[in-house]
Amino acid sequence: MPADRVVAVSGKLILLSGLGSVVGPLIGTGLMAQFGIDGVFYFMAAAALTLAVPAASRSLSTAAPRHLDRPFEILAPQAASLAHDPLDAGNEIPSPVTS
């Protein structure tokens, strides 16, 4: 998302959250009056279905992103100690011998 649109999108998300906080209980109480306690579950199922249908249709209609090759190799966790020797024991500088 472009940096200049962050504030606008955040404002719209806060507005939608506020509307959901107001409208949700109103719809929920109406459904509970009609269907009892099962009305809450019907409402949640309808909301999930309402969100799942556009998400599924969008995922089926858009192409998969292009796979890019990695410019590096991933080391297995067991090989991490072989990649770097913290003591650097192999590159010891010999001390001068004094008599």
Short mmCIF file of C-alpha atoms in Angstrom, two decimals:
data_model
loop_
_atom_site.label_atom_id
_atom_site.label_comp_id
_atom_site.label_asym_id
_atom_site.label_seq_id
_atom_site.Cartn_x
_atom_site.Cartn_y
_atom_site.Cartn_z
CA MET A 1 0.00 0.00 0.00
CA PRO A 2 1.37 3.42 -0.85
CA ALA A 3 2.40 5.50 2.16
CA ASP A 4 0.11 8.38 1.18
CA ARG A 5 -2.99 6.15 1.46
CA VAL A 6 -2.30 4.68 4.91
CA VAL A 7 -4.23 7.36 6.80
CA ALA A 8 -7.24 7.20 4.46
CA VAL A 9 -7.46 3.42 4.62
CA SER A 10 -7.04 3.42 8.40
CA GLY A 11 -9.86 5.94 8.73
CA LYS A 12 -12.17 3.79 6.64
CA LEU A 13 -11.33 0.68 8.69
CA ILE A 14 -12.09 2.54 11.92
CA LEU A 15 -15.39 3.76 10.44
CA LEU A 16 -16.38 0.24 9.41
CA SER A 17 -15.46 -1.09 12.83
CA GLY A 18 -17.67 1.53 14.46
CA LEU A 19 -20.56 0.75 12.13
CA GLY A 20 -20.21 -2.95 12.90
CA SER A 21 -20.26 -2.19 16.62
CA VAL A 22 -23.56 -0.35 16.21
CA VAL A 23 -25.32 -2.48 13.58
CA GLY A 24 -24.19 -5.90 14.84
CA PRO A 25 -26.08 -5.86 18.15
CA LEU A 26 -29.18 -4.44 16.46
CA ILE A 27 -29.27 -7.26 13.93
CA GLY A 28 -28.27 -9.80 16.58
CA THR A 29 -31.12 -8.89 18.94
CA GLY A 30 -33.62 -9.08 16.10
CA LEU A 31 -32.37 -12.53 15.13
CA MET A 32 -32.38 -13.68 18.76
CA ALA A 33 -35.98 -12.51 19.14
CA GLN A 34 -36.93 -14.47 16.02
CA PHE A 35 -34.80 -17.64 16.42
CA GLY A 36 -33.76 -17.67 20.09
CA ILE A 37 -30.14 -18.23 21.01
CA ASP A 38 -29.57 -20.03 17.71
CA GLY A 39 -30.06 -16.69 15.96
CA VAL A 40 -26.57 -15.63 17.08
CA PHE A 41 -25.06 -18.66 15.37
CA TYR A 42 -27.12 -18.07 12.24
CA PHE A 43 -25.88 -14.48 12.19
CA MET A 44 -22.24 -15.56 12.56
CA ALA A 45 -22.68 -18.20 9.83
CA ALA A 46 -24.24 -15.63 7.48
CA ALA A 47 -21.43 -13.15 8.18
CA ALA A 48 -18.78 -15.83 7.57
CA LEU A 49 -20.48 -16.88 4.33
CA THR A 50 -20.76 -13.26 3.23
CA LEU A 51 -17.00 -12.85 3.68
CA ALA A 52 -16.02 -16.29 2.33
CA VAL A 53 -17.82 -16.03 -1.02
CA PRO A 54 -16.00 -12.89 -2.27
CA ALA A 55 -12.70 -14.16 -0.88
CA ALA A 56 -13.06 -17.50 -2.68
CA SER A 57 -14.15 -15.90 -5.94
CA ARG A 58 -11.23 -13.48 -5.82
CA SER A 59 -8.71 -16.21 -5.09
CA LEU A 60 -10.04 -18.27 -7.99
CA SER A 61 -10.12 -15.36 -10.45
CA THR A 62 -6.65 -13.89 -9.82
CA ALA A 63 -3.49 -15.48 -11.15
CA ALA A 64 -0.88 -16.87 -8.81
CA PRO A 65 2.14 -14.63 -8.24
CA ARG A 66 5.24 -15.34 -10.28
CA HIS A 67 7.81 -17.49 -8.49
CA LEU A 68 11.20 -15.83 -8.09
CA ASP A 69 14.41 -17.79 -7.58
CA ARG A 70 16.31 -17.16 -4.38
CA PRO A 71 19.73 -15.54 -4.79
CA PHE A 72 20.90 -17.41 -1.67
CA GLU A 73 20.88 -20.84 -0.09
CA ILE A 74 18.95 -21.65 3.06
CA LEU A 75 21.00 -23.57 5.60
CA ALA A 76 19.40 -26.32 7.63
CA PRO A 77 19.41 -25.67 11.39
CA GLN A 78 21.89 -28.53 11.92
CA ALA A 79 24.38 -26.92 9.53
CA ALA A 80 24.38 -23.53 11.27
CA SER A 81 27.35 -24.43 13.45
CA LEU A 82 29.33 -25.44 10.34
CA ALA A 83 28.66 -22.18 8.54
CA HIS A 84 30.47 -20.03 11.09
CA ASP A 85 33.02 -21.02 13.72
CA PRO A 86 32.65 -18.45 16.52
CA LEU A 87 36.02 -19.37 18.06
CA ASP A 88 37.82 -19.17 14.73
CA ALA A 89 40.01 -22.08 15.87
CA GLY A 90 41.33 -22.83 12.39
CA ASN A 91 43.02 -19.45 11.92
CA GLU A 92 45.21 -19.28 15.00
CA ILE A 93 48.27 -17.08 14.73
CA PRO A 94 51.35 -18.98 15.96
CA SER A 95 53.13 -17.29 18.82
CA PRO A 96 56.82 -16.48 18.37
CA VAL A 97 59.14 -18.91 20.07
CA THR A 98 61.52 -17.22 22.49
CA SER A 99 64.50 -18.92 24.13
#
